Tab-separated table of C-alpha atoms and ligand atoms in Angstrom:
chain	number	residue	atom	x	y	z
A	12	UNK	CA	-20.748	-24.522	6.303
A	13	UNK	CA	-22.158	-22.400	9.194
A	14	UNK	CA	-21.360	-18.416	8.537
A	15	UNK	CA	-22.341	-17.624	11.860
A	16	UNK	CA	-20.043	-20.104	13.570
A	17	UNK	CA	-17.352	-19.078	11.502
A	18	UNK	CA	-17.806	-15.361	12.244
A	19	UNK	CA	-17.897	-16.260	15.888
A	20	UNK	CA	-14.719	-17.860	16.065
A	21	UNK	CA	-13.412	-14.643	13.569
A	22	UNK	CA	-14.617	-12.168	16.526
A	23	UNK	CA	-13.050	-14.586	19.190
A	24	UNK	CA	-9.879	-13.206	18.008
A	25	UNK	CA	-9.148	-16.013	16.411
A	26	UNK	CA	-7.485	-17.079	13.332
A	27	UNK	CA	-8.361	-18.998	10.131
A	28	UNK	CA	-5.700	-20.942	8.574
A	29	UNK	CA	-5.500	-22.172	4.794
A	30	UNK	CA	-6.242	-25.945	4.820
A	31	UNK	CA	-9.041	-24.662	7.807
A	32	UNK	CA	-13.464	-24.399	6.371
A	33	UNK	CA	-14.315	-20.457	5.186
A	34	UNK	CA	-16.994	-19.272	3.101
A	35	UNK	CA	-15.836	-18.461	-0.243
A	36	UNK	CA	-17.077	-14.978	-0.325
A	37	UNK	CA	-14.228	-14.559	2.521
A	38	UNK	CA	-11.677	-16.687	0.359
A	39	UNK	CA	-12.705	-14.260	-2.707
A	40	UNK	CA	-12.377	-10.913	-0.497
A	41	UNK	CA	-8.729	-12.332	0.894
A	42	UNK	CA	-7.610	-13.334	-2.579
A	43	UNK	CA	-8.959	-9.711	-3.727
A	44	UNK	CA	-7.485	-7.216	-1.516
A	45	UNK	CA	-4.456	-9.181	-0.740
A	46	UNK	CA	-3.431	-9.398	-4.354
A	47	UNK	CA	-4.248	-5.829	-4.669
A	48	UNK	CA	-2.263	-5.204	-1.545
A	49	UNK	CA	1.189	-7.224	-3.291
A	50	UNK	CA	0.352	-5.340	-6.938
A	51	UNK	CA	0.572	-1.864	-4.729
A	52	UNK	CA	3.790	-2.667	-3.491
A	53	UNK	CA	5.678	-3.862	-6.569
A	54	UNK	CA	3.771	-1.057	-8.760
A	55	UNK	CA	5.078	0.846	-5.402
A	56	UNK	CA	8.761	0.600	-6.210
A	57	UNK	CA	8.356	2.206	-9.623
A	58	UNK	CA	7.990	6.137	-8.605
A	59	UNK	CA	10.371	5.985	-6.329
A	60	UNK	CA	13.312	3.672	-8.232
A	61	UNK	CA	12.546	6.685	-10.454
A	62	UNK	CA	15.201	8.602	-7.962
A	63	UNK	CA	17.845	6.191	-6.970
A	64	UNK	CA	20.592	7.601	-9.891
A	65	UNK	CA	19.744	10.478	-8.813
A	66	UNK	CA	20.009	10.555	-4.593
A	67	UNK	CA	21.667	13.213	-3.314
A	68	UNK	CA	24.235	11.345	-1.773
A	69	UNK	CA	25.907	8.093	-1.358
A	70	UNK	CA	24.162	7.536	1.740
A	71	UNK	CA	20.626	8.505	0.427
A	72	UNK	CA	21.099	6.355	-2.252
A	73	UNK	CA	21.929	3.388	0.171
A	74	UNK	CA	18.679	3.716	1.937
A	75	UNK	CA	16.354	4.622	-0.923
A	76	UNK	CA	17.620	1.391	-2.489
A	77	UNK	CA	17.060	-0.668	0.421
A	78	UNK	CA	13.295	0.614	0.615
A	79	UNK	CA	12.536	-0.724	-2.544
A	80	UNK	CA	13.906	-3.482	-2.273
A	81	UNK	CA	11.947	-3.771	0.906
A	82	UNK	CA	8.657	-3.293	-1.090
A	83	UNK	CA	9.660	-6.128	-3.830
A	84	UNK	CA	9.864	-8.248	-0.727
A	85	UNK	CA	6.447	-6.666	1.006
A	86	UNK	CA	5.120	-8.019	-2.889
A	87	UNK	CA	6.536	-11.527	-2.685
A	88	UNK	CA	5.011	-12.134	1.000
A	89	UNK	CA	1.880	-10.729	-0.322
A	90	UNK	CA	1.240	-12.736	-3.315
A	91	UNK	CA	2.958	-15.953	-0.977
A	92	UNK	CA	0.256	-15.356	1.138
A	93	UNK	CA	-2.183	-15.130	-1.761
A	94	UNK	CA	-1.623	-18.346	-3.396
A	95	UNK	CA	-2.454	-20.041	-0.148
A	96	UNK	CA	-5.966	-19.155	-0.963
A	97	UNK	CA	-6.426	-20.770	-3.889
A	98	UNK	CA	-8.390	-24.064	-4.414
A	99	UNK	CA	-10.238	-26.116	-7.156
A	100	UNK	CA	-12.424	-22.911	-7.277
A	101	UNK	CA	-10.207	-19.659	-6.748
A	102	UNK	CA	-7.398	-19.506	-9.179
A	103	UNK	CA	-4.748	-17.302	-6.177
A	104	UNK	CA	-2.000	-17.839	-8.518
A	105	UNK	CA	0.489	-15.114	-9.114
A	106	UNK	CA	0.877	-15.040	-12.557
A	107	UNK	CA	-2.733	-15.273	-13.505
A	108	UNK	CA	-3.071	-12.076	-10.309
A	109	UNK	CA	-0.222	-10.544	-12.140
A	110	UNK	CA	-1.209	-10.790	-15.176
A	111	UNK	CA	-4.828	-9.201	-14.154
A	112	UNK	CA	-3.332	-6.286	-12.825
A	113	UNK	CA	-1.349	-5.810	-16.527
A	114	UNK	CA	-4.386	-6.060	-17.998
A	115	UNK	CA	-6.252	-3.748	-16.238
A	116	UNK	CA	-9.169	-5.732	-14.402
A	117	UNK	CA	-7.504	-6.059	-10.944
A	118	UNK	CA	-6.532	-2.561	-8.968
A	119	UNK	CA	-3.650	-1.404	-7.253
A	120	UNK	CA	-3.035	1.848	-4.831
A	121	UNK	CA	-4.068	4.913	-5.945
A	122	UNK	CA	-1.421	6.573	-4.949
A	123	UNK	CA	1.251	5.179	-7.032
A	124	UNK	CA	-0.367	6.879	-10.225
A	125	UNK	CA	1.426	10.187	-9.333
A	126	UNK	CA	4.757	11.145	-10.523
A	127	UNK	CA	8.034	12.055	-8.559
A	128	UNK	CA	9.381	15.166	-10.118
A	129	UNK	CA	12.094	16.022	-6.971
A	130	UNK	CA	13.735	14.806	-4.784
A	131	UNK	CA	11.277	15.918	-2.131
A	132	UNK	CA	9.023	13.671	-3.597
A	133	UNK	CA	10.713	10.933	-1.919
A	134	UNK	CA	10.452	12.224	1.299
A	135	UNK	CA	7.235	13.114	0.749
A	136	UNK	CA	6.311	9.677	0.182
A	137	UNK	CA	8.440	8.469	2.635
A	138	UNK	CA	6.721	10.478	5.240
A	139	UNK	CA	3.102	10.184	3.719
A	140	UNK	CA	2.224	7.186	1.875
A	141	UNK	CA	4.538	4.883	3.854
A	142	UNK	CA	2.632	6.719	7.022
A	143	UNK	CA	-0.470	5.825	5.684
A	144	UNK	CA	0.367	2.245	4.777
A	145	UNK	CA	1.493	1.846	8.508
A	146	UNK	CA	-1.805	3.373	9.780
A	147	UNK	CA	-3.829	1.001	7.674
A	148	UNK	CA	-1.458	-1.946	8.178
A	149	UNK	CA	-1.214	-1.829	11.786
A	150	UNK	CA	-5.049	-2.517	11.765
A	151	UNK	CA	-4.709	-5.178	9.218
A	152	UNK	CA	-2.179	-6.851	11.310
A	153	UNK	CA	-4.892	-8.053	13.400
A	154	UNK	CA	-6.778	-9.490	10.988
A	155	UNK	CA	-8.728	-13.147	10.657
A	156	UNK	CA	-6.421	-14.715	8.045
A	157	UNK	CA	-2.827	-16.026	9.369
A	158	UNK	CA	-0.697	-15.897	6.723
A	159	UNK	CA	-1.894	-12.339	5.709
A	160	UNK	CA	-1.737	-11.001	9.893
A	161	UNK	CA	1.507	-12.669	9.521
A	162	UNK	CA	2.634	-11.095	6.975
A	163	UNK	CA	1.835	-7.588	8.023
A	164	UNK	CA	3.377	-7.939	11.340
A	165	UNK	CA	7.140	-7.893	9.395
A	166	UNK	CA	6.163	-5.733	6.543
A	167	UNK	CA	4.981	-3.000	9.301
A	168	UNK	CA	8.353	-3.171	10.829
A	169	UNK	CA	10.412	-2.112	7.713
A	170	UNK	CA	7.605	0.081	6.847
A	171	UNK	CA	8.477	2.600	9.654
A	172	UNK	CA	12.012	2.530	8.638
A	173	UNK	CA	11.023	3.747	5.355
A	174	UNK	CA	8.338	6.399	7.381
A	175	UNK	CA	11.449	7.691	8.923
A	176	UNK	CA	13.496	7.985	6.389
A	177	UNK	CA	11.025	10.197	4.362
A	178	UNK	CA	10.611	12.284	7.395
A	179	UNK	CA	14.395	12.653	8.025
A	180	UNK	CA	14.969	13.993	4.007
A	181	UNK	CA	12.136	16.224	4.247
A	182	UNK	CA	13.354	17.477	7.836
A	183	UNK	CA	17.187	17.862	6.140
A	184	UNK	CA	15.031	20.037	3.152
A	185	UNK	CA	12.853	22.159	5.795
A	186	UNK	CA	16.291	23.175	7.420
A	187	UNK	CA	17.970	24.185	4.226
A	188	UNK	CA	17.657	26.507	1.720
A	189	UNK	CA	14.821	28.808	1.235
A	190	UNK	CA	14.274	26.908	-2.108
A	191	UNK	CA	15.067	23.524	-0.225
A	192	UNK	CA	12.202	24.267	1.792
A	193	UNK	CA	9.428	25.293	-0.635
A	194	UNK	CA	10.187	21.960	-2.568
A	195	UNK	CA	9.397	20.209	0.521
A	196	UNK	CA	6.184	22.121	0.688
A	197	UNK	CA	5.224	21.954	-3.052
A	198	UNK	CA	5.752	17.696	-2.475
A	199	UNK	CA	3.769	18.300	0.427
A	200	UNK	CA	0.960	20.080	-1.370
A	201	UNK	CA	0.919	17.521	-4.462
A	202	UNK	CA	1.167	14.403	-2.314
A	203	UNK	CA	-1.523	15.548	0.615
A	204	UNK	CA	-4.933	14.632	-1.183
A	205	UNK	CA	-3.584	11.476	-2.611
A	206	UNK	CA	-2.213	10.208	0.344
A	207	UNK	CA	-5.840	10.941	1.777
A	208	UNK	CA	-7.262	9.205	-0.702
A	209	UNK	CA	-5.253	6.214	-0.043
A	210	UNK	CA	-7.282	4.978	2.791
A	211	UNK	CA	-10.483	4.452	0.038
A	212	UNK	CA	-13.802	6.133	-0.620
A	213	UNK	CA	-16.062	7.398	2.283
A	214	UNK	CA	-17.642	4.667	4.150
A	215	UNK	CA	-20.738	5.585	3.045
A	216	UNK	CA	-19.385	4.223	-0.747
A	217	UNK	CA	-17.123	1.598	0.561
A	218	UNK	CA	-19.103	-1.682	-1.379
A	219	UNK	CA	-16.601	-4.314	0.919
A	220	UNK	CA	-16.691	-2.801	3.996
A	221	UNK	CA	-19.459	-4.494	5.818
A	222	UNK	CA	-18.463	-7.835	4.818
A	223	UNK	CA	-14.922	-7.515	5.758
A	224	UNK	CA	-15.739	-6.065	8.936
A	225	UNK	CA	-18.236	-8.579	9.492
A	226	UNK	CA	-15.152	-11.343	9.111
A	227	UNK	CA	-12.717	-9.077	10.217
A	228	UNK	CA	-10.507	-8.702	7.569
A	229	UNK	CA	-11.168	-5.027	8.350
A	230	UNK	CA	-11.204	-3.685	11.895
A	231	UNK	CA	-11.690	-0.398	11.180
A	232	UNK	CA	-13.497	1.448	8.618
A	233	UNK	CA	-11.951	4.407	5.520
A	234	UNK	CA	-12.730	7.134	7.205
A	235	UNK	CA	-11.562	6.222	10.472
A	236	UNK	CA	-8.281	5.482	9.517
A	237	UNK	CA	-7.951	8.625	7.548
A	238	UNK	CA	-9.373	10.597	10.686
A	239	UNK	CA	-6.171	9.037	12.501
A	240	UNK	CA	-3.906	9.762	10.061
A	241	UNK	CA	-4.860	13.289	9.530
A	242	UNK	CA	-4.781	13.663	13.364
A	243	UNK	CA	-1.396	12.744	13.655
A	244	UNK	CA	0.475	14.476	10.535
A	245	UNK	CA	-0.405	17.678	11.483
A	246	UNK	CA	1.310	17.981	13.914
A	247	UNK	CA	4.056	16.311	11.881
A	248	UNK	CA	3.453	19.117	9.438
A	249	UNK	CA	4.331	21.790	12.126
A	250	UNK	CA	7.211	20.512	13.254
A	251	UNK	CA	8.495	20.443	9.837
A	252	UNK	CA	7.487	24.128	9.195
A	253	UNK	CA	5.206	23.258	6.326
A	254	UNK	CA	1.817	24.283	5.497
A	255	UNK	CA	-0.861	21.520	5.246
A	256	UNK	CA	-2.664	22.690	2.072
A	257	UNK	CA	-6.400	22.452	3.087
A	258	UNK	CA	-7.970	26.183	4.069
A	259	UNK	CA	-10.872	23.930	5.930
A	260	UNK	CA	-8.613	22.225	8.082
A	261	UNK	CA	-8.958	23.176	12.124
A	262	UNK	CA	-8.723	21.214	15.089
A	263	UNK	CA	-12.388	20.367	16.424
A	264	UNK	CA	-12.107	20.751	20.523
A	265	UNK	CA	-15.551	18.856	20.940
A	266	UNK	CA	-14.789	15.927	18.573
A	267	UNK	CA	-11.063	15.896	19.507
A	268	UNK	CA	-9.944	15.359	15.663
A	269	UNK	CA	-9.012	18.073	13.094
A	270	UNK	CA	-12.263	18.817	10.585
A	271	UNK	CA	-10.927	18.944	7.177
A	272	UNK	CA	-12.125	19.883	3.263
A	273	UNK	CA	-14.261	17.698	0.826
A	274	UNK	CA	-11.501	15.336	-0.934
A	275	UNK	CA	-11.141	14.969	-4.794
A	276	UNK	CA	-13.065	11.823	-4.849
A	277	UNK	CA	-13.808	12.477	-9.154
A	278	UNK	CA	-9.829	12.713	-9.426
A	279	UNK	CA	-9.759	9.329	-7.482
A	280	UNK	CA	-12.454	7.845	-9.854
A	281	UNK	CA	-9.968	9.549	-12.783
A	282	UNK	CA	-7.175	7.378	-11.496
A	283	UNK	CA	-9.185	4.113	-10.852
A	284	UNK	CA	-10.686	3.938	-14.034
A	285	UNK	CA	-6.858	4.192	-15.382
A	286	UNK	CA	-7.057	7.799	-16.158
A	287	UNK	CA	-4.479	9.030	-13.570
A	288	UNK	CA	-1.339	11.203	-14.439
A	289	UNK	CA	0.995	7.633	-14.709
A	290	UNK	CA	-1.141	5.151	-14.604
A	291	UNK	CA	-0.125	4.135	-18.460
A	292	UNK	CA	3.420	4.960	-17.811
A	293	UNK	CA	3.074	2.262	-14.637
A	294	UNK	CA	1.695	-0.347	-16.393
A	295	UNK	CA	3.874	0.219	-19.376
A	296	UNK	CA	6.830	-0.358	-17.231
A	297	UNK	CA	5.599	-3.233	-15.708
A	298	UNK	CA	4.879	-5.300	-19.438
A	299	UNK	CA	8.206	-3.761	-20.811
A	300	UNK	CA	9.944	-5.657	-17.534
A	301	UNK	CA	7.914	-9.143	-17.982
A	302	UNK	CA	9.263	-8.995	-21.220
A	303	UNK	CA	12.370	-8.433	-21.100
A	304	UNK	CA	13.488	-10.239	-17.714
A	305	UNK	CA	11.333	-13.481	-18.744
A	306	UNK	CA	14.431	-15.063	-19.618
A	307	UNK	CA	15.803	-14.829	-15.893
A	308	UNK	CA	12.484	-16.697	-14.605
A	309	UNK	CA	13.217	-19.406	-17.435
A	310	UNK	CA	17.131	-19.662	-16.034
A	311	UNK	CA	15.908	-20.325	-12.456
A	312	UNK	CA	13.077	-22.611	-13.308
A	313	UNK	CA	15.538	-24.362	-15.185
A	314	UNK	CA	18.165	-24.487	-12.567
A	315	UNK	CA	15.580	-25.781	-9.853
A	316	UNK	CA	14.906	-28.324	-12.285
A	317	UNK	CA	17.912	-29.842	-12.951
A	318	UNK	CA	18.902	-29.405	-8.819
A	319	UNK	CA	15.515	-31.201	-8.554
A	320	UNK	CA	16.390	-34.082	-10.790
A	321	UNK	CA	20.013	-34.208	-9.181
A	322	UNK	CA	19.104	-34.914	-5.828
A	323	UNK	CA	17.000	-37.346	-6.895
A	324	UNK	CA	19.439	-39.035	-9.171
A	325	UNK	CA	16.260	-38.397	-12.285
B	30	LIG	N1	-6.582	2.746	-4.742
B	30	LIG	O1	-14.948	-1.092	-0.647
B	30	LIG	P1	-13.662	-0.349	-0.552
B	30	LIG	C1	1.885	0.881	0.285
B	30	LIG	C2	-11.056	0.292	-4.455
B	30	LIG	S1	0.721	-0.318	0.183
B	30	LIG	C3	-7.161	1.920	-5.649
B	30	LIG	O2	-13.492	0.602	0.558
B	30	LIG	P2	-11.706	-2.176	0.537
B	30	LIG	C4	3.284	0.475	0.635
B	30	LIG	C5	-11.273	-1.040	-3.768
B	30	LIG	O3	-10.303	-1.977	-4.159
B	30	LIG	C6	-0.739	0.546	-0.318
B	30	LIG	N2	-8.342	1.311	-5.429
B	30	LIG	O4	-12.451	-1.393	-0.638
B	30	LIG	C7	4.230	1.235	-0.182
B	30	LIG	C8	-12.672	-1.391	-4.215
B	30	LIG	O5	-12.651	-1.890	-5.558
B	30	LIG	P3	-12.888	-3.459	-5.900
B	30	LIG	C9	-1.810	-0.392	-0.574
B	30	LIG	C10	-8.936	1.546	-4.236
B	30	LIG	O6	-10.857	-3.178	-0.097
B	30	LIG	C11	4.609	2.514	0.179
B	30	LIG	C12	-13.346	-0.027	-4.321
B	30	LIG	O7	-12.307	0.929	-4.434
B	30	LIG	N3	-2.354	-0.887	0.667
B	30	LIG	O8	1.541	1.961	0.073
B	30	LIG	C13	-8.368	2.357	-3.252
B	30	LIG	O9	-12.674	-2.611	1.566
B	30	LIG	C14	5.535	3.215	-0.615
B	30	LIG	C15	-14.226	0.264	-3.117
B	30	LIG	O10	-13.436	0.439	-1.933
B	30	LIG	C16	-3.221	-1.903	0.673
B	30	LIG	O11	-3.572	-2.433	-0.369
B	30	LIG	C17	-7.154	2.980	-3.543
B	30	LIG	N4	-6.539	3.800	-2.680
B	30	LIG	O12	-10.804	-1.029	1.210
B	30	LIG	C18	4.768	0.641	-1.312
B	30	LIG	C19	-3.696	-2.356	2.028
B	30	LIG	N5	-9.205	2.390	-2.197
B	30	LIG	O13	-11.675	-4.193	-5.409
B	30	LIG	C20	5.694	1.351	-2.108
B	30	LIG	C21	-4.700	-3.469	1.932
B	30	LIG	C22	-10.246	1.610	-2.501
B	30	LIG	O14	-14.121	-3.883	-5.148
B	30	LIG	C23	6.090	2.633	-1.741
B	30	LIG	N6	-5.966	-3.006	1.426
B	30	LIG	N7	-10.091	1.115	-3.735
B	30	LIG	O15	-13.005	-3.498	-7.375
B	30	LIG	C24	-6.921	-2.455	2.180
B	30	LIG	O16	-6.769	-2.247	3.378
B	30	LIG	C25	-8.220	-2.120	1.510
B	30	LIG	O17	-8.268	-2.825	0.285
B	30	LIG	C26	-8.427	-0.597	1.243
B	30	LIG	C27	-9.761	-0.403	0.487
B	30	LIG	C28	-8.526	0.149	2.568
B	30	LIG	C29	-7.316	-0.021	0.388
């Protein structure tokens, strides 16, 4: 097929459908980061379901429930949108993704490595990875493939719910107690660099960058989006009363954009080789919950099944 007509019509704005021509390296990069994208969200739930017996309150316990729940549903459009990828040459189905991502050859976030030890934790995350999901999902809801744009266009609407709702616990902590308070910090100063390190390595190391920019997958580049994101949570950070815990951080009046210190990139090599503080524990969970809820896949398969041969008097 001809690459350059099909990045022109990518750059026209325009988008590429599943039965529609692409190269496969842009089938392969979709099938790639999208199934990444659905095994972050489902691994997603995991740190945070960590809290829900143990919400403050009734009503805190309504809403964190009702995030992840969200994110099982972000997961299900994901890997939905992922299967529409596949052909006689890309296996895009979700088991065989899934069951990558148990066995360790296919990534998911970072970020979901770290452990919740309090309850400002969850507002931390709330406020910080959910922010920086939105700031990298807002871009992505532009990009060239339909059913993944699609897809981000709902998932970033109950995505700033859940940004709110982190923000709103940590803002009921930073008005409480003194000790209410420095948990919200010590979340703060646990969760900063990870969130950071979220938005992927510097550009300068980012191997798919140019070729998902080129088909615009990507719009904008790693450290762009972290640029923004810094830029807007600190004065988030103020407001709040907390300290953001980076010594080099200052606000730059020439570039208009905070400077800020060197990130941990070995820690994030640590946690993507599988060497993070939870990254067993995560994938543990995971197996222990194929295994014991494959009977309720069996029951529905079965049921569709035998609706199936019903309707069709089989
Ligand atoms: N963690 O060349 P690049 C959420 C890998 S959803 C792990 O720059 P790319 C919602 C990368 O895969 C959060 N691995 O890669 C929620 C590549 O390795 P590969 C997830 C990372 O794809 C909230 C290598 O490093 N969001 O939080 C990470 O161009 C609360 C080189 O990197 C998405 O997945 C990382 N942080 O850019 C849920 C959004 N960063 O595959 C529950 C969609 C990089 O070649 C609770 N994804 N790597 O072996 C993207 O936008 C992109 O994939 C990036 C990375 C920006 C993450």
């Amino acid at each position: 097929m001809d690459i350059q007509k099909f990045v022109d019509y990518v750059h026209g704005d325009n988008k590429v459908e599943p039965k529609d021509m692409m190269p496969d390296d842009y089938r392969q990069l979709l099938v790639r980061q999208i199934s990444q994208h659905a095994h972050s969200e489902v691994v997603g739930m995991l740190p945070e379901a960590n809290w829900i017996s143990r919400a403050p309150s009734l009503r805190r316990k309504m809403a964190l429930l009702a995030k992840v729940q969200d994110e099982a549903g972000h997961g299900l459009y994901l890997y939905a949108a992922t299967e529409t990828l596949g052909n006689g040459n890309m296996i895009a189905d979700r088991d065989a993704l899934y069951e990558d991502m148990l066995a360790g050859k296919a990534k998911y976030s970072s970020i979901f490595n770290y452990p919740t030890l309090s309850w400002a934790d969850i507002g931390a995350i709330g406020w910080l990875v959910d922010g920086a999901a939105i700031m990298n999902q807002v871009m992505l809801m532009g990009n060239s493939y339909g059913p993944y744009s699609r897809a981000m266009v709902r998932i970033c609407k109950e995505e700033s719910f859940h940004q709110r709702q982190g923000y709103e616990i940590l803002m009921a902590l930073c008005r409480g107690t003194k000790q209410q308070k420095e948990m919200a910090q010590i979340a703060l100063n646990r969760f900063w660099w990870p969130a950071l390190m979220m938005f992927g390595p510097p550009d300068e190391h980012s191997s798919n960058s140019r070729v998902s920019m080129n088909y615009r997958v990507k719009r904008e580049t790693n450290d762009s989006l972290r640029q923004r994101f810094i830029d807007v949570s600190v004065p988030q950070a103020e407001f709040l009363g907390l300290r953001i815990p980076d010594k080099s951080l200052k606000w730059n009046e020439e570039r208009g954009h905070y400077d800020f210190g060197e990130l941990p990139w070995s820690e994030f090599q640590e946690v993507l080789k599988g060497n993070g503080p939870c990254n067993k524990k995560r994938m543990e969970a995971k197996r222990k919950a194929q295994r014991e809820n494959e009977w309720v896949k069996a029951a529905a398969v079965a049921f569709s099944e035998k609706q199936i041969k019903e309707e069709h008097n089989l």
